[in-house]
CSV table of C-alpha atoms in Angstrom, one decimal:
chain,number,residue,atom,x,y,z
A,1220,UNK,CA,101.0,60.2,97.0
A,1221,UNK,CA,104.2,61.6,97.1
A,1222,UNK,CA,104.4,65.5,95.5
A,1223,UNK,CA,108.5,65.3,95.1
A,1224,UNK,CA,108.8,68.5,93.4
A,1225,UNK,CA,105.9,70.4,90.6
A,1226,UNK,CA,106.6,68.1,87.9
A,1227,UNK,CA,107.1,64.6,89.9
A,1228,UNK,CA,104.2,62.4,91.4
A,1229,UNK,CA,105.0,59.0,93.0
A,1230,UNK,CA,102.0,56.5,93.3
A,1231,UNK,CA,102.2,53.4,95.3
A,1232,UNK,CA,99.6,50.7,94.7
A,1233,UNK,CA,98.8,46.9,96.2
A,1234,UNK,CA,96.2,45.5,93.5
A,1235,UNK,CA,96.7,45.3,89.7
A,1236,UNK,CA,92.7,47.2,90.4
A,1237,UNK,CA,94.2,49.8,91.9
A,1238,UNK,CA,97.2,50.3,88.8
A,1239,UNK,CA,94.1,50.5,86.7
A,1240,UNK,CA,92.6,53.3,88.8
A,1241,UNK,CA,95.1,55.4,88.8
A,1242,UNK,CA,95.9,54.8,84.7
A,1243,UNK,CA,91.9,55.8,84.5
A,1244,UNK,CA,92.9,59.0,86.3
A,1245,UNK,CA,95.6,59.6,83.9
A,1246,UNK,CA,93.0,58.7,81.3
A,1247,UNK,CA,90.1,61.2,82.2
A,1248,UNK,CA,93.2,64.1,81.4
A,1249,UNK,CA,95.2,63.1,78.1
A,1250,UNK,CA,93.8,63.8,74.7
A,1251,UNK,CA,95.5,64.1,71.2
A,1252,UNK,CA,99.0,64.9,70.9
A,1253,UNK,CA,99.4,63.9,74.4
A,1254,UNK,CA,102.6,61.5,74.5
A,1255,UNK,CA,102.9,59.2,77.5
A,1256,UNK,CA,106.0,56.9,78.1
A,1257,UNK,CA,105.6,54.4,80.4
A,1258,UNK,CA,108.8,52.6,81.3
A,1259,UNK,CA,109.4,49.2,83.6
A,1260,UNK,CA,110.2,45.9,83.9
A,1261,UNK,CA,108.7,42.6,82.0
A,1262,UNK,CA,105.1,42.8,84.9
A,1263,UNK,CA,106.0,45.7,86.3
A,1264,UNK,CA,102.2,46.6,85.3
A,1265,UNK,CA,102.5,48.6,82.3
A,1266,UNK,CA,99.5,46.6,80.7
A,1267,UNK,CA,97.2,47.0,83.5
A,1268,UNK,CA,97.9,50.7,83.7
A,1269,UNK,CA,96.8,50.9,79.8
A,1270,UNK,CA,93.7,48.6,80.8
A,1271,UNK,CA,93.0,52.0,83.1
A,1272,UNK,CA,94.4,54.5,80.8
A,1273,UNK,CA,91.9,53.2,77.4
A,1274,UNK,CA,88.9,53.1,79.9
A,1275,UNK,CA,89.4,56.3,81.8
A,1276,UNK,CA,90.1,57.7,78.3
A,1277,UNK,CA,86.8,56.1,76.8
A,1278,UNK,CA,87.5,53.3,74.6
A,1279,UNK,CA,85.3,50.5,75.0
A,1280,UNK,CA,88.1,48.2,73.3
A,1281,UNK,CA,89.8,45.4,74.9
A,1282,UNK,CA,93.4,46.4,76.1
A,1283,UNK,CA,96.1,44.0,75.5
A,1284,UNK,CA,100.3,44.1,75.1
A,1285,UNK,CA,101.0,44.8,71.5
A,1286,UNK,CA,104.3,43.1,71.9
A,1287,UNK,CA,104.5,40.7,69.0
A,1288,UNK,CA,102.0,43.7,66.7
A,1289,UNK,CA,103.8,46.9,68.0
A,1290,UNK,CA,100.8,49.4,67.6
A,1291,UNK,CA,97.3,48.6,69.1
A,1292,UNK,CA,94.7,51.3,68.3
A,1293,UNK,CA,91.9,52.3,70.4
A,1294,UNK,CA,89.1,54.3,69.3
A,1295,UNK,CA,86.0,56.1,71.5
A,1296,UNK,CA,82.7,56.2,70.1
A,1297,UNK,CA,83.7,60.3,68.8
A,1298,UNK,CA,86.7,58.9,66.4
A,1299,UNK,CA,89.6,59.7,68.4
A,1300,UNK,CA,92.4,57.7,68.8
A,1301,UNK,CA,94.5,56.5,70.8
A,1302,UNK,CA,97.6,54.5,69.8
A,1303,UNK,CA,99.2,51.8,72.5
A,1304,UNK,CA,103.2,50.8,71.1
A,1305,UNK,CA,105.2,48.3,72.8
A,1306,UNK,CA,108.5,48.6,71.2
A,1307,UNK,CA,110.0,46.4,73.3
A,1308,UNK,CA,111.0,44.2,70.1
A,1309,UNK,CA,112.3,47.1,67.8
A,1310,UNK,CA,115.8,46.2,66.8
A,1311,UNK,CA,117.1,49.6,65.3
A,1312,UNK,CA,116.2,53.2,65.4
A,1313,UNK,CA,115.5,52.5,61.5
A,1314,UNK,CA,112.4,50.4,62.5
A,1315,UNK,CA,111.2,52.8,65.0
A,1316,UNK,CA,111.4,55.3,61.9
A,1317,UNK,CA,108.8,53.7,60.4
A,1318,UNK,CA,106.3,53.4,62.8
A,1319,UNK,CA,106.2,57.5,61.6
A,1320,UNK,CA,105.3,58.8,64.9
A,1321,UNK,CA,104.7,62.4,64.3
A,1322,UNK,CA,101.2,60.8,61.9
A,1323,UNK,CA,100.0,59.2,65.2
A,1324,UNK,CA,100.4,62.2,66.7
A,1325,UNK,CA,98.8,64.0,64.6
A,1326,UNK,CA,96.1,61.8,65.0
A,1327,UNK,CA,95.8,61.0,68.4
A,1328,UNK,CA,97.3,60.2,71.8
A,1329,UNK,CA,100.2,58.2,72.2
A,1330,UNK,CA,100.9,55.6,74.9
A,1331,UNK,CA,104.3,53.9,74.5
A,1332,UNK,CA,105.8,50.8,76.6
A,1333,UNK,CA,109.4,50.6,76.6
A,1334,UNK,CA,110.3,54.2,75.1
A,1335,UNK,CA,113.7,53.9,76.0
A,1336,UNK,CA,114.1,51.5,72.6
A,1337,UNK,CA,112.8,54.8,70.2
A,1338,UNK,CA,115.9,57.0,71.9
A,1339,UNK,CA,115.5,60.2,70.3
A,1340,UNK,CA,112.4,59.7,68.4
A,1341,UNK,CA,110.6,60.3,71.3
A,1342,UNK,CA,109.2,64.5,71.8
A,1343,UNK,CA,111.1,65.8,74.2
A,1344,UNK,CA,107.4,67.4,75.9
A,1345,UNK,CA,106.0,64.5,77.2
A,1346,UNK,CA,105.2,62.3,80.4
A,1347,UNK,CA,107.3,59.7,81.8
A,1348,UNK,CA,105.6,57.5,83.9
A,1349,UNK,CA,108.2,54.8,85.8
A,1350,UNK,CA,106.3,51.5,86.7
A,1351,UNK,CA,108.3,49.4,89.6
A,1352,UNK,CA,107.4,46.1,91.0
A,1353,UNK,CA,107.7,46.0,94.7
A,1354,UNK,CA,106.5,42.7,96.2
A,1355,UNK,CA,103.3,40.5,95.1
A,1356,UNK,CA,100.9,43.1,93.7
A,1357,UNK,CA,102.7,46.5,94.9
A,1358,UNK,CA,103.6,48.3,92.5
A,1359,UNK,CA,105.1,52.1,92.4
A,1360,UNK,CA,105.0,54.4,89.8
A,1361,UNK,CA,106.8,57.6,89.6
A,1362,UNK,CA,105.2,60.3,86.9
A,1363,UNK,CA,107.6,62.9,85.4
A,1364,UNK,CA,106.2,65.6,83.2
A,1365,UNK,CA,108.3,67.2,80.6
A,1366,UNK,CA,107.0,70.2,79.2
A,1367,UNK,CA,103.9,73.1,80.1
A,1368,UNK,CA,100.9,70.3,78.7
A,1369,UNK,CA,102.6,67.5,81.5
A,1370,UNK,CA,102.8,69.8,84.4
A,1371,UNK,CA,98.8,70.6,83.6
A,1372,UNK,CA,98.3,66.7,83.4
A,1373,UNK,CA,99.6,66.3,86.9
A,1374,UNK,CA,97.9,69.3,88.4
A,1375,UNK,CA,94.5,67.6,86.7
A,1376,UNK,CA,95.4,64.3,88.1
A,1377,UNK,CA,96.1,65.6,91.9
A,1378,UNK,CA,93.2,67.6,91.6
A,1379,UNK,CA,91.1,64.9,90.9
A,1380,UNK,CA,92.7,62.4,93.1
A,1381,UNK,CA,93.0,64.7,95.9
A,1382,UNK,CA,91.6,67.9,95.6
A,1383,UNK,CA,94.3,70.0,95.5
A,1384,UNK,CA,96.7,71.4,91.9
């Protein structure tokens, strides 16, 4: 685990198992309000890092792509929420408008694949989490925080991983 600098994290792991570990890490931390971006190519393990994420979180849902429905929703046995977007097929900003964001928000965490297609929609406070695909089933992801609330997410995950803030 790379420590590049207080707000940067780079993870490097060989089994879509291990992806889901580390998004169950990330999971045991976030809560509502939290916005996580997570941005890669077509299998570069996005869905597998949710699959980790929901669980560590608590949902007992099944995690799946939203590609072709946008917005899956997960729920734990309290109520919360948390909201999964792939906006991978969003065609204009218009469209990303009406997925009305700042309600989810309000409502619950939110995990979106392929933020880069929501451009300035997307809080500027948030964590960026860069999912690479490196050979087989290695797979590196870089985690950015943006903002007070990121920087404590990391400092929870490295203490939990590791021990240390």
């Amino acid at each position: 685990m790379p420590i590049l600098d207080s707000h940067t994290i780079e993870f490097f792991s060989r089994s879509p198992e291990q992806t889901r570990r580390i998004g169950m890490r990330l999971g045991n931390e976030i809560k509502a309000g939290d916005v996580i971006c997570l941005q890669g190519n077509l299998g570069a393990g996005k869905t597998t890092f949710v699959q980790g994420l929901a669980q560590g979180w608590g949902s007992q849902d099944s995690v799946s792509s939203p590609t072709f429905i946008i917005v899956n929703l997960y729920r734990r046995a309290n109520g919360d929420q948390l909201f999964h977007l792939d906006t991978y097929r969003l065609e204009s900003i218009s469209e990303a408008e009406e997925l009305d964001l700042d309600s989810m928000l309000a409502e619950g965490a939110l995990i979106i694949e392929w933020p880069e297609q929501l451009g300035e929609l997307i809080p500027e406070e948030r964590l960026w989490i860069n999912l690479e695909y490196m050979a087989d089933e290695h797979r590196q992801m870089r985690f950015n925080a943006n903002g007070k609330r990121y920087d404590e997410l990391l400092d929870g995950i490295r203490q939990s991983m590791f021990g240390v803030a």
